[in-house]
PDB file of C-alpha atoms in Angstrom:
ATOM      1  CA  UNK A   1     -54.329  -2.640 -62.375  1.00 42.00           C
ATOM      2  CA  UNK A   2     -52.608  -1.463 -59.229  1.00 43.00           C
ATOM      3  CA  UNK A   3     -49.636  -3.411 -57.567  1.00 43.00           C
ATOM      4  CA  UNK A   4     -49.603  -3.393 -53.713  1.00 45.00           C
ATOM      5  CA  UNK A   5     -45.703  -2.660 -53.156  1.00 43.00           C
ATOM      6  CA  UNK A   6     -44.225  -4.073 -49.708  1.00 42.00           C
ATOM      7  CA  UNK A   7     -42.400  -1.034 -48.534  1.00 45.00           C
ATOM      8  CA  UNK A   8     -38.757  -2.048 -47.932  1.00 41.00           C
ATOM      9  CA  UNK A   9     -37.431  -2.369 -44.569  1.00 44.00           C
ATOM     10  CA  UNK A  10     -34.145  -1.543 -43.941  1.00 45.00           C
ATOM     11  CA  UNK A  11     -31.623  -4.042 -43.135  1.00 44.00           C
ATOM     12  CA  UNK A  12     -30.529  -4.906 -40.299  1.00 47.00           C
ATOM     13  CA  UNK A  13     -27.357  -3.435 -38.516  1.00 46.00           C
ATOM     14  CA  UNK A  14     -24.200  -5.174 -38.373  1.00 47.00           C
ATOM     15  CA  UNK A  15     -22.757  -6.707 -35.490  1.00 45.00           C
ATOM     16  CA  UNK A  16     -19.551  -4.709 -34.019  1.00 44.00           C
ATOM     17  CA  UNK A  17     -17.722  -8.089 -33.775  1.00 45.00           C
ATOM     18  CA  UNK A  18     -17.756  -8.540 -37.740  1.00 46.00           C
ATOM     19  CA  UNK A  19     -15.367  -5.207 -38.600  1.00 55.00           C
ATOM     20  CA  UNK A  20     -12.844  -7.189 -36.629  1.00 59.00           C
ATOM     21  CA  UNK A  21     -13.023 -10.434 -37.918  1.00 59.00           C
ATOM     22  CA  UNK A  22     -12.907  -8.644 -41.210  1.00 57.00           C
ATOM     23  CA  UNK A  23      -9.699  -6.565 -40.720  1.00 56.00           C
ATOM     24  CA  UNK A  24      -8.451 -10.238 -39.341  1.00 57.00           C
ATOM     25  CA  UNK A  25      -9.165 -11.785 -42.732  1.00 55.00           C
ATOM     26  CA  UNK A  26      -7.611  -8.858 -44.708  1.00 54.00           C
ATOM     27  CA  UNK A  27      -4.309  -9.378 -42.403  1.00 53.00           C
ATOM     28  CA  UNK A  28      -4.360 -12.543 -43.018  1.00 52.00           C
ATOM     29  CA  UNK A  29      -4.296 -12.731 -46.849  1.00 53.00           C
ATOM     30  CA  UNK A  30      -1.734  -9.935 -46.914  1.00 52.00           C
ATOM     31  CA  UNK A  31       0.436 -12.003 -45.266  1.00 49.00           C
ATOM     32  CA  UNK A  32      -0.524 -14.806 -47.582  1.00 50.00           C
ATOM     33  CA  UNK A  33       0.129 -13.180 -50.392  1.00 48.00           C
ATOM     34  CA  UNK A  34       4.150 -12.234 -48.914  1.00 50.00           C
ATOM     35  CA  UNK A  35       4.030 -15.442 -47.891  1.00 44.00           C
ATOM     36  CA  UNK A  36       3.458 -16.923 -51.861  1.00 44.00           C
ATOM     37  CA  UNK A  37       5.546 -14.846 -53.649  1.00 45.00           C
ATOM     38  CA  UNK A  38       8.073 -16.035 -51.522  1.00 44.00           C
ATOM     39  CA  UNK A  39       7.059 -19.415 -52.841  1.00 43.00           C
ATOM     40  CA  UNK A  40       6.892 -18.582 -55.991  1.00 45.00           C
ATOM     41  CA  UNK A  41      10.463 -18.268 -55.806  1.00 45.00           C
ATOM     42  CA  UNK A  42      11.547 -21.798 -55.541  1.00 45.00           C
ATOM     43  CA  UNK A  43      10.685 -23.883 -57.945  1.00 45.00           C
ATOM     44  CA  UNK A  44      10.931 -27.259 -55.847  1.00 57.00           C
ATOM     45  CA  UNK A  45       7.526 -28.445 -55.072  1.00 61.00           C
ATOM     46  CA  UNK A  46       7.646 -31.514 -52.332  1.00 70.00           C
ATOM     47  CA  UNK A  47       4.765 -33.258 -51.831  1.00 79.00           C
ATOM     48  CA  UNK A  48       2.803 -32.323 -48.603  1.00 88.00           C
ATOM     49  CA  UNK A  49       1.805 -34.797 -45.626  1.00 90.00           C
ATOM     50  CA  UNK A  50      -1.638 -33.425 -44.669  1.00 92.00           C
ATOM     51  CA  UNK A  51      -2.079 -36.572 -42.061  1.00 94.00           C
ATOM     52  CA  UNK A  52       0.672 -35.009 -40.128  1.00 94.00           C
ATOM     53  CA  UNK A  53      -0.603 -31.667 -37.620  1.00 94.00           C
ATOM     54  CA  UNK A  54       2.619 -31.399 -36.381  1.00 94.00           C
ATOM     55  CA  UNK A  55       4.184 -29.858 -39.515  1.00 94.00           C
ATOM     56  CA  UNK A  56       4.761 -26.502 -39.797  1.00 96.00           C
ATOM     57  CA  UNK A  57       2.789 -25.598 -43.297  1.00 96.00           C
ATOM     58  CA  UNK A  58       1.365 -22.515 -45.026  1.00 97.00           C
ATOM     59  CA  UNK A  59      -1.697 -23.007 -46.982  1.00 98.00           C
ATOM     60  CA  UNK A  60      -5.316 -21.381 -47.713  1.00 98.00           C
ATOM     61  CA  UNK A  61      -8.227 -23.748 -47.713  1.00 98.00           C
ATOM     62  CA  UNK A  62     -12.256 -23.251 -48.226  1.00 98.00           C
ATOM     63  CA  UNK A  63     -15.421 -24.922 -48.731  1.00 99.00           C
ATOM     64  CA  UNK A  64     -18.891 -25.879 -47.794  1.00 99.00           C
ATOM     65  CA  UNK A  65     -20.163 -26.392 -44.708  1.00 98.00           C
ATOM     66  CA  UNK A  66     -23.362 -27.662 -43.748  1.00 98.00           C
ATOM     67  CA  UNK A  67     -24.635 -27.978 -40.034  1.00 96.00           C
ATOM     68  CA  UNK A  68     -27.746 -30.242 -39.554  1.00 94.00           C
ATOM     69  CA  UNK A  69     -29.987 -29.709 -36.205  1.00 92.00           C
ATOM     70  CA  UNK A  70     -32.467 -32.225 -34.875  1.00 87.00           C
ATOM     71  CA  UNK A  71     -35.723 -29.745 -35.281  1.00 88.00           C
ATOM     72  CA  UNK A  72     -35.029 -29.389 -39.148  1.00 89.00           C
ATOM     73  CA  UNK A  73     -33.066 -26.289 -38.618  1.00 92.00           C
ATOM     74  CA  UNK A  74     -29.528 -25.902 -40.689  1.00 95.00           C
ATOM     75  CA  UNK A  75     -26.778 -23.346 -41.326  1.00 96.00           C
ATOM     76  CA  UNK A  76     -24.998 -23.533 -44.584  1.00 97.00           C
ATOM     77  CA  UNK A  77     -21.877 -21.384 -44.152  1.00 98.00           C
ATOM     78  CA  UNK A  78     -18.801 -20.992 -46.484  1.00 98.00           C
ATOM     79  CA  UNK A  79     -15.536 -22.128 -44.438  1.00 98.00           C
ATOM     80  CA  UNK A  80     -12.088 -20.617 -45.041  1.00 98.00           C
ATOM     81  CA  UNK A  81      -8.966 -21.690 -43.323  1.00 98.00           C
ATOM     82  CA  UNK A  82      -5.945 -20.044 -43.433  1.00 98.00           C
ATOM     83  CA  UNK A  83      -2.634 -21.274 -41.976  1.00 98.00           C
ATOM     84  CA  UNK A  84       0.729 -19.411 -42.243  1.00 98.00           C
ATOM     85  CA  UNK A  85       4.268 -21.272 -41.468  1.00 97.00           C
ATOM     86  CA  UNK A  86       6.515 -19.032 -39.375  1.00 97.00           C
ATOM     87  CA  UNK A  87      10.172 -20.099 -39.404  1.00 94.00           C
ATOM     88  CA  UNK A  88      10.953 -24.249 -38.869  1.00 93.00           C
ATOM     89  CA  UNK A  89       9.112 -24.227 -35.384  1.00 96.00           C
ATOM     90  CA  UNK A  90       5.748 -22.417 -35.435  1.00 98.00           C
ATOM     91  CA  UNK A  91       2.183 -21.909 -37.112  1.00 98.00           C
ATOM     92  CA  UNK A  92      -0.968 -19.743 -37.042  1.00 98.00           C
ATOM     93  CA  UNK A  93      -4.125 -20.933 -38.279  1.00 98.00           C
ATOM     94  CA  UNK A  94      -7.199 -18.861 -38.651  1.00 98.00           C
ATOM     95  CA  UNK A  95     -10.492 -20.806 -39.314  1.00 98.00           C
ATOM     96  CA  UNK A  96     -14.085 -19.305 -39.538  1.00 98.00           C
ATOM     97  CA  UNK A  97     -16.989 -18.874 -41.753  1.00 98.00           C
ATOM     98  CA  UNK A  98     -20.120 -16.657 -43.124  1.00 98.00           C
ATOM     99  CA  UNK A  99     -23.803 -18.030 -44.098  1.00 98.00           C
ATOM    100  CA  UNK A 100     -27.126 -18.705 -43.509  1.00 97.00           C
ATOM    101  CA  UNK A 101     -29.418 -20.150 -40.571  1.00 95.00           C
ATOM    102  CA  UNK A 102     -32.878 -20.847 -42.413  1.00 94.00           C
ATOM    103  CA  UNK A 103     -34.983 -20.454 -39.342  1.00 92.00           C
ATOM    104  CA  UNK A 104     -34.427 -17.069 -38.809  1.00 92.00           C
ATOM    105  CA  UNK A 105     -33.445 -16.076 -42.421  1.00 94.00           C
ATOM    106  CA  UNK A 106     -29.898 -14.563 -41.231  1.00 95.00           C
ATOM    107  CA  UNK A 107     -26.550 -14.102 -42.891  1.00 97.00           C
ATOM    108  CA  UNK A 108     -23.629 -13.859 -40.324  1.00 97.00           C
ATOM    109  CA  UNK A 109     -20.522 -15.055 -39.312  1.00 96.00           C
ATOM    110  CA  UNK A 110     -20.008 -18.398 -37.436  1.00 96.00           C
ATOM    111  CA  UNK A 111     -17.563 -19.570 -35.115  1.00 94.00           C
ATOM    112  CA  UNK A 112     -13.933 -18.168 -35.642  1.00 97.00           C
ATOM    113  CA  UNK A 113     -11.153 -20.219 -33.882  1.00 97.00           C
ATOM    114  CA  UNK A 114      -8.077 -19.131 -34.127  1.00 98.00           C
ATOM    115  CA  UNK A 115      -4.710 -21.347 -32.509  1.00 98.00           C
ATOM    116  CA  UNK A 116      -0.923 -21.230 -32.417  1.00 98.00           C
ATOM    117  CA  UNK A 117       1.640 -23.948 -32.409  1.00 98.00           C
ATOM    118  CA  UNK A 118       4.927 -24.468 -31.298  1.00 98.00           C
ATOM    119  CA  UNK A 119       7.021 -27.336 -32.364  1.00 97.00           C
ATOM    120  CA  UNK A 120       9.286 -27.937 -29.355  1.00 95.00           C
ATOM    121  CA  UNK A 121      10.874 -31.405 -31.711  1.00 91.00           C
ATOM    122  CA  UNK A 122       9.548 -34.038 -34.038  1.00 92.00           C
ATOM    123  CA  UNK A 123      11.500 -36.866 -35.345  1.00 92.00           C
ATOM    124  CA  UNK A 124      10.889 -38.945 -38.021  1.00 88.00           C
ATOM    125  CA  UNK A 125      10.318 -42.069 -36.712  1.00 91.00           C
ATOM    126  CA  UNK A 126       9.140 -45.842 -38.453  1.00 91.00           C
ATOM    127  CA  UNK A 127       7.960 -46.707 -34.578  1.00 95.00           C
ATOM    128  CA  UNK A 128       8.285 -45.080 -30.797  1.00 96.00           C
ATOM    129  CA  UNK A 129       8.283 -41.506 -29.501  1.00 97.00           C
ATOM    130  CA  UNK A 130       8.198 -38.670 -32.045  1.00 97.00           C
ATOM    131  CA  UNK A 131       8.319 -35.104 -29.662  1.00 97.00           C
ATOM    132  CA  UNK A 132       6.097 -32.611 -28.569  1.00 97.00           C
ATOM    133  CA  UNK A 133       4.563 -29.589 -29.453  1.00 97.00           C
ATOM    134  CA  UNK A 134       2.344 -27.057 -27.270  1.00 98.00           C
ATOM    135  CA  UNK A 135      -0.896 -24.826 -28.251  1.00 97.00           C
ATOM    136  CA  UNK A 136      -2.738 -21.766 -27.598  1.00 97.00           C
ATOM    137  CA  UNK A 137      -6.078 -21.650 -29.051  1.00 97.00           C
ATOM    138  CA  UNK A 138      -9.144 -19.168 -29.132  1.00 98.00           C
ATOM    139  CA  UNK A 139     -12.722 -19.812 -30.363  1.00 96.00           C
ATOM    140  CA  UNK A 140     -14.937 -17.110 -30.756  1.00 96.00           C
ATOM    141  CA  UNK A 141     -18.760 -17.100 -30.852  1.00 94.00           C
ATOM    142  CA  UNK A 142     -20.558 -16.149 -34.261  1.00 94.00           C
ATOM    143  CA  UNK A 143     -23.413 -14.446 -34.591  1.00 92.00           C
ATOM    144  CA  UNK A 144     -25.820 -16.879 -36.159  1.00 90.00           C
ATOM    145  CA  UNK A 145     -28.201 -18.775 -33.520  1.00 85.00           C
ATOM    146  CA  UNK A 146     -26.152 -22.012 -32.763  1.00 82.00           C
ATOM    147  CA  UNK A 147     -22.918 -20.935 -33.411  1.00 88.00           C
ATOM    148  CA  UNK A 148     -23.323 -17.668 -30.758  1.00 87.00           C
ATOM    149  CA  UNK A 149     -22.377 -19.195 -27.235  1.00 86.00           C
ATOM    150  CA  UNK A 150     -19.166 -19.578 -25.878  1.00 90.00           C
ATOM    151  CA  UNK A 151     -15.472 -18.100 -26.274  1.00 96.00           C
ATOM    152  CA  UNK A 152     -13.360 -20.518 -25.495  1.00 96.00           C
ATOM    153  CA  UNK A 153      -9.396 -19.715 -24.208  1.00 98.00           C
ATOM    154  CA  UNK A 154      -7.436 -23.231 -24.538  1.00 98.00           C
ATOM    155  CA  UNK A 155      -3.796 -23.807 -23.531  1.00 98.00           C
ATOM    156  CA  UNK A 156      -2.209 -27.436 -23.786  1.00 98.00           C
ATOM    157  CA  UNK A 157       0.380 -29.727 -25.410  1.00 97.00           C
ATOM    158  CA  UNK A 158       0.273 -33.288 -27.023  1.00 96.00           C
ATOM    159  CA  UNK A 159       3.158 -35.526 -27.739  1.00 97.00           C
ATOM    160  CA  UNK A 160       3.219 -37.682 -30.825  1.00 98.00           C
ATOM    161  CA  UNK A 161       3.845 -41.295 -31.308  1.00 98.00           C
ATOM    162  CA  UNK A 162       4.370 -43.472 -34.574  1.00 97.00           C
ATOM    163  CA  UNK A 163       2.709 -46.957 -34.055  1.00 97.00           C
ATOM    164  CA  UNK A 164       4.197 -48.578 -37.190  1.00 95.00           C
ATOM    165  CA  UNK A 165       2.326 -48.665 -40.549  1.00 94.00           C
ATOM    166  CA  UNK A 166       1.743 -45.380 -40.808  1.00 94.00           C
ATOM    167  CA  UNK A 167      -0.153 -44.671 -37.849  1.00 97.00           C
ATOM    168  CA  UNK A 168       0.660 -42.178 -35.427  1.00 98.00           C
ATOM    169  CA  UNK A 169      -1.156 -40.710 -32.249  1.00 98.00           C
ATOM    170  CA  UNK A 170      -1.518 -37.740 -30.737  1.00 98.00           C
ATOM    171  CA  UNK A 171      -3.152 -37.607 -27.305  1.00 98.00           C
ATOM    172  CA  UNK A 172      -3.850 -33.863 -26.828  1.00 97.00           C
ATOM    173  CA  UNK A 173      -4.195 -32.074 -23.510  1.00 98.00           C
ATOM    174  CA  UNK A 174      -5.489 -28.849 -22.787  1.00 98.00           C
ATOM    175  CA  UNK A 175      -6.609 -26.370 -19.904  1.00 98.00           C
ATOM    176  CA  UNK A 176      -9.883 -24.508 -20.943  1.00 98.00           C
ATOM    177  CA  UNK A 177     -11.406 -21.181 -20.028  1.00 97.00           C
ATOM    178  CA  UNK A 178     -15.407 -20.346 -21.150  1.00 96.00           C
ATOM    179  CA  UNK A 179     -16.833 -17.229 -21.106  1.00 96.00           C
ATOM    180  CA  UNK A 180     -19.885 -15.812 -22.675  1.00 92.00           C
ATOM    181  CA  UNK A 181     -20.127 -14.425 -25.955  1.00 88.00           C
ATOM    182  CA  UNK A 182     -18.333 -10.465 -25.503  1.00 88.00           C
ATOM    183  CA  UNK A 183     -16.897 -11.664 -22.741  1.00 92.00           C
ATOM    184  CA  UNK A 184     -19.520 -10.344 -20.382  1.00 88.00           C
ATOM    185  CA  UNK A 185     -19.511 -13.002 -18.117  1.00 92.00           C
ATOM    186  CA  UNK A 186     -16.845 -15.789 -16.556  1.00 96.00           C
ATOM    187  CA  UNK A 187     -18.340 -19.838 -16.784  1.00 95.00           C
ATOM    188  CA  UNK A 188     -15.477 -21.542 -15.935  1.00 96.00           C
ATOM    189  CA  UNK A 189     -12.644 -23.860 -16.316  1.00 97.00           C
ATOM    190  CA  UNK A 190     -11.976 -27.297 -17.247  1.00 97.00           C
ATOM    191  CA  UNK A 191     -10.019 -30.096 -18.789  1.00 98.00           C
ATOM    192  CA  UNK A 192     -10.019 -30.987 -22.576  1.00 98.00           C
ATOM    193  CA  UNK A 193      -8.617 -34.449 -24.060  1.00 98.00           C
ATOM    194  CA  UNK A 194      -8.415 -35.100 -27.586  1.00 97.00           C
ATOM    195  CA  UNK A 195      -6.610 -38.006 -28.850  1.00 98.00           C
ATOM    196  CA  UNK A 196      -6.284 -38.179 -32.632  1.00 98.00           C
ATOM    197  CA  UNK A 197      -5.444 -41.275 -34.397  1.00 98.00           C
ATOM    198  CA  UNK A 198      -3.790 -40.811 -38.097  1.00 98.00           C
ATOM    199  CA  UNK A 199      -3.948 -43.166 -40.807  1.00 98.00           C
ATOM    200  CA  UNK A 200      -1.903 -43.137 -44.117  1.00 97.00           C
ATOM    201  CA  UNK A 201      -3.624 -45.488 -47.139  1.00 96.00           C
ATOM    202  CA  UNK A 202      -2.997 -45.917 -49.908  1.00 94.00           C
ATOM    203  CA  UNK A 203      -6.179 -46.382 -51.820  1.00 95.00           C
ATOM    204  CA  UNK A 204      -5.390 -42.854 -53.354  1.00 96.00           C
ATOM    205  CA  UNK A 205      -2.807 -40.177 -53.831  1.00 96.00           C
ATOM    206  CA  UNK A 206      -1.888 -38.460 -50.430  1.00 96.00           C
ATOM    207  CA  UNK A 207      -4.295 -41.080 -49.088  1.00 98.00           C
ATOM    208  CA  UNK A 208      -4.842 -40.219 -45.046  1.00 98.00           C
ATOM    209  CA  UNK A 209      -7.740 -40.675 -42.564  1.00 98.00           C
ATOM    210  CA  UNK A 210      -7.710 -38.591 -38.728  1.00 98.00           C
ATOM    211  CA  UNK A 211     -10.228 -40.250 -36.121  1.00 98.00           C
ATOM    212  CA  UNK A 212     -10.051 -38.328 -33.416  1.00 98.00           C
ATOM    213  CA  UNK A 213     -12.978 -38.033 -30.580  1.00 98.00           C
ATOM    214  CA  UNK A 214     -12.511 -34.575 -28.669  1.00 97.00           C
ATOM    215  CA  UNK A 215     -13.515 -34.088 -25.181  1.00 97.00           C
ATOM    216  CA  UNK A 216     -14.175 -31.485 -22.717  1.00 97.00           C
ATOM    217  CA  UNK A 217     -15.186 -31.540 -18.399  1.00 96.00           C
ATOM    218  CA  UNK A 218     -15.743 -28.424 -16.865  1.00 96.00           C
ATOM    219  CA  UNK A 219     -14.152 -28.852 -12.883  1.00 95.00           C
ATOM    220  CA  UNK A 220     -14.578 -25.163 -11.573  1.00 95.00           C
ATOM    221  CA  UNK A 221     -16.690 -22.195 -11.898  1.00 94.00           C
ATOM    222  CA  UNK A 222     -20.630 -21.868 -13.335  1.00 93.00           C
ATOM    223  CA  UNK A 223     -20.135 -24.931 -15.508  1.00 94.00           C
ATOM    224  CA  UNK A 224     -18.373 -27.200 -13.148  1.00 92.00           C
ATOM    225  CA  UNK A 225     -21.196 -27.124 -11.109  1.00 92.00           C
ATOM    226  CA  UNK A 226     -23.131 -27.874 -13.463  1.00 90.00           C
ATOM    227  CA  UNK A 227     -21.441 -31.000 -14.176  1.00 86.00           C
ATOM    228  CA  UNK A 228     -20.715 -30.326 -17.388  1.00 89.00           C
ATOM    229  CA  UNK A 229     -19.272 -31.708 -20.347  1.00 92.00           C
ATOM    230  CA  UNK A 230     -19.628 -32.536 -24.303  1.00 92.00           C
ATOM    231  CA  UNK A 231     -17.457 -33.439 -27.267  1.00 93.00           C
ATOM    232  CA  UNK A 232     -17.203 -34.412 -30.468  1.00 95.00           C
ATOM    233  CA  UNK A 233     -16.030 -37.367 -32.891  1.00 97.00           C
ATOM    234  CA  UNK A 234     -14.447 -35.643 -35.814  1.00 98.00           C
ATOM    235  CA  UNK A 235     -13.512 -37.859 -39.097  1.00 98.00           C
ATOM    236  CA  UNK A 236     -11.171 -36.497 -41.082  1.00 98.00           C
ATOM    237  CA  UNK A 237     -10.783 -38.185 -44.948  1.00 99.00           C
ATOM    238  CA  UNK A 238      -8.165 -36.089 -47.381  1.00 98.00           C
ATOM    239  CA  UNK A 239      -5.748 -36.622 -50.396  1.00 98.00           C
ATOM    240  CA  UNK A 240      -4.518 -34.751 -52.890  1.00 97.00           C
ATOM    241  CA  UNK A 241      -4.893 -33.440 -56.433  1.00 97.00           C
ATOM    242  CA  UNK A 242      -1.281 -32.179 -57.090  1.00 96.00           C
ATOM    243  CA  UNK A 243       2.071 -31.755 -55.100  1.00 94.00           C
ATOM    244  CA  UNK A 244       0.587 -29.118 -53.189  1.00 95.00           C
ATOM    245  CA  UNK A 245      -3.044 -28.405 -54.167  1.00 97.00           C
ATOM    246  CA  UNK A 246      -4.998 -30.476 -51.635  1.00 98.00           C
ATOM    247  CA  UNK A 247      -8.779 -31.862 -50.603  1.00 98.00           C
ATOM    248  CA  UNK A 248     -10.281 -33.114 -47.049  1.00 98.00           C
ATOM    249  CA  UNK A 249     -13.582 -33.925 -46.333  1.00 99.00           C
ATOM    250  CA  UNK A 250     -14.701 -33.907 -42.607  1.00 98.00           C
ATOM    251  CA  UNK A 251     -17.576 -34.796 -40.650  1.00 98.00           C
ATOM    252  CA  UNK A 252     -18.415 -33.467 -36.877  1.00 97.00           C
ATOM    253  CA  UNK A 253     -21.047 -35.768 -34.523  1.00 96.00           C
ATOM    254  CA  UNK A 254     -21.394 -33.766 -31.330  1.00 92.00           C
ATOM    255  CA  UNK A 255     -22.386 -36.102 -28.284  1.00 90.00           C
ATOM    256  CA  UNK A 256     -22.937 -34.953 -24.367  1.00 89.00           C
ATOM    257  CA  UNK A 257     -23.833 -31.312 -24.109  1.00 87.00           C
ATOM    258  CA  UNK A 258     -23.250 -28.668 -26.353  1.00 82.00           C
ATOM    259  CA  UNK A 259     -21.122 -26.409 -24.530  1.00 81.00           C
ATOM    260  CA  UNK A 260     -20.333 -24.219 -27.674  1.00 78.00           C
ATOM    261  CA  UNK A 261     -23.898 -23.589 -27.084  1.00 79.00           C
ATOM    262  CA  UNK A 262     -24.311 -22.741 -23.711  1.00 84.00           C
ATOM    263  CA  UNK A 263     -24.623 -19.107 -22.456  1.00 83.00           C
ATOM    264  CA  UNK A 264     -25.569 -18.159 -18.599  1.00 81.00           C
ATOM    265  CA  UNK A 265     -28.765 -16.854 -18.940  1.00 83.00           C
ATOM    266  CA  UNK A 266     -30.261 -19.600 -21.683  1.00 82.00           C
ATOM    267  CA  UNK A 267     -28.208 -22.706 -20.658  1.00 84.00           C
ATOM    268  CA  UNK A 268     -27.225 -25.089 -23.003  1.00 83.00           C
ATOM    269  CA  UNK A 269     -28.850 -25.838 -26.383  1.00 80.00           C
ATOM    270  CA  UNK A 270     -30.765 -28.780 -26.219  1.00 75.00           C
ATOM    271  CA  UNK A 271     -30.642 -29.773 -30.255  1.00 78.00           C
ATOM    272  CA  UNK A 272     -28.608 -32.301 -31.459  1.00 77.00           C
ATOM    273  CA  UNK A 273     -26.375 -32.034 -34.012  1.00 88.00           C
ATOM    274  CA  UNK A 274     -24.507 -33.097 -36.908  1.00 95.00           C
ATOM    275  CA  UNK A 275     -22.076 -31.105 -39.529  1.00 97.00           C
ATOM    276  CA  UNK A 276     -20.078 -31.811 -43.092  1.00 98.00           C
ATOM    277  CA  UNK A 277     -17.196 -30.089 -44.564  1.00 99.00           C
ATOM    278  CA  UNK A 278     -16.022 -30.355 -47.714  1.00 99.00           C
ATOM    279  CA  UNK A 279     -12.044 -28.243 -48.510  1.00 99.00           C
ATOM    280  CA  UNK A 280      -9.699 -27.829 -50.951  1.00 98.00           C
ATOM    281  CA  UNK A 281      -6.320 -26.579 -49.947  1.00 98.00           C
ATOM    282  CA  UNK A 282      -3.440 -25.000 -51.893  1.00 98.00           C
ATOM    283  CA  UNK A 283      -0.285 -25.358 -49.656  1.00 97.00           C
ATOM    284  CA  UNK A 284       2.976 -22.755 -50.291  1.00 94.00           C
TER     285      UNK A 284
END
C-alpha cells in the first residue's frame, strides 16, 4: 500500500523584531546572573514585601499566561519578568512573553513592556504621606494577532500614601505617546491614571492583594479625535514560599476600547477580553 506524503512546507520567516527582543533577554540574564553571585555573597536573607512597587528589588519571575477572547479565540504564552535593582534609588523591569494564538496556529512573541523607576524618597510610614517616585515606560507590540497594535511611550510619577492597616495607595499619572507597530505611523497623545490600592493580609505568608483599575484618554492626534479611551482592572493576589522565593497570581479585565489593539488602517479590535497569570518569583 502506498502512503500519500504531504510535502513539507517550509516555515515561516521570522519577524526582524524577535533578534532584538532576543539579544534583550540574553542582556538581561547576564546581568542577572552578576547580579546573583553578588547575592550569593551575603548570607542574610530578609524577607521581601512584594505589595510594595516602590522598592527597589532584583528578581526573575515566569509563568503561564492565558488570554481569553470573546469569539473563542485564545493565546497561551509563557511570561517572564525580569527586574534588576540598581543602587538604593532605581529599577529596570523587562516583561514579555512567547506562545500560541490557536486561530491562526502561530508561535510568536507578545507584548514586551519594558519601564524604569526612580525613587526620588519613601518613608516608612504607619499613616500619611510616604514620597514619590517617577517612570519611564515602553510597550512594544508582539507579533501574534491581538497582541500586535500599539507601542506605547509613557512618562509619569505617582506619590504613595499609607492609609493605616496596611493599606497604601498609589495614584499614578502618566503622559502617553501611541504609535503603530514599527513605528510607521504617529496616533497620538493622551493622559493615563492608574490608582493602585495595596492590601497586606494575613491569611498567608507574605499575604498581599493590589486592586488597581488602569486608565487611559487619548486628547490629541489620530486617537483623540477619535475619542478614545480603554483600561483595565488588574487584581493582583501574591505570597510567598520562602524568604525570597515568591508567587502572584493576576487577572486582567479590559473594559472601553482596546487601544493595545488599535492600528490606523484596521482600527480598534472589537473582541472583548479577559487574561490570567500565574508567577513564581525568586528575588536576590
Amino acid at each position: 500500500m502506498l502512503l500519500n506524503k504531504r510535502p513539507i512546507e517550509p516555515a515561516p520567516a521570522q519577524s526582524g523584531i524577535v533578534k532584538p527582543r532576543v539579544l534583550l533577554a540574553l542582556l538581561c540574564m547576564s546581568l542577572f546572573a552578576d547580579t546573583a553571585v553578588a547575592a550569593g555573597q551575603n548570607d542574610e536573607k530578609p524577607q521581601i514585601d512584594a505589595s510594595d512597587p516602590t522598592r527597589i528589588v532584583t528578581f526573575i519571575g515566569a509563568g503561564p499566561k492565558y488570554t481569553q477572547y470573546v469569539d473563542d479565540s485564545n493565546v497561551r504564552e509563557l511570561q517572564y519578568s525580569l527586574t534588576l535593582g540598581l543602587g538604593a534609588k532605581d529599577m529596570v523591569t523587562v516583561e514579555g512573553g512567547y506562545g500560541y494564538q490557536n486561530a491562526t496556529r502561530k508561535y510568536g512573541w507578545t507584548t514586551t513592556d519594558i519601564r524604569h523607576f526612580h525613587l526620588f524618597r519613601m518613608d516608612e510610614v504607619e499613616k500619611g504621606y510616604r514620597g514619590w517616585g517617577s517612570s519611564f515606560q515602553l510597550n512594544l507590540a508582539g507579533s501574534l494577532p491581538g497582541t500586535d497594535g500599539q507601542n506605547i511611550l509613557g512618562l509619569g510619577a505617582s506619590p504613595a500614601y499609607a492609609l493605616g492597616n496596611g493599606i497604601d495607595i498609589y495614584p499614578i499619572g502618566m503622559i502617553m505617546n501611541s504609535w503603530d507597530k514599527k513605528f510607521e505611523h504617529y496616533n497620538g497623545a493622551g493622559l493615563n491614571f492608574s490608582p493602585m490600592l495595596s492590601i497586606k493580609l494575613d491569611y498567608w505568608d507574605g499575604a498581599f492583594i493590589n486592586i488597581w483599575p488602569q486608565y487611559t484618554r487619548y486628547f490629541w492626534g489620530e486617537l483623540g479625535d477619535l475619542d478614545a479611551g480603554g483600561g483595565q482592572l488588574r487584581l493582583v493576589l501574591g505570597g510567598r514560599f520562602t524568604a525570597t522565593l515568591l508567587w502572584r497570581a493576576l487577572a486582567f479585565y479590559p473594559f472601553d476600547k482596546n487601544l493595545r489593539g488599535y492600528t490606523s488602517e484596521g482600527g480598534f479590535d472589537p473582541r472583548g477580553r479577559q487574561a490570567y497569570l500565574f508567577r513564581i518569583e525568586q528575588y536576590f
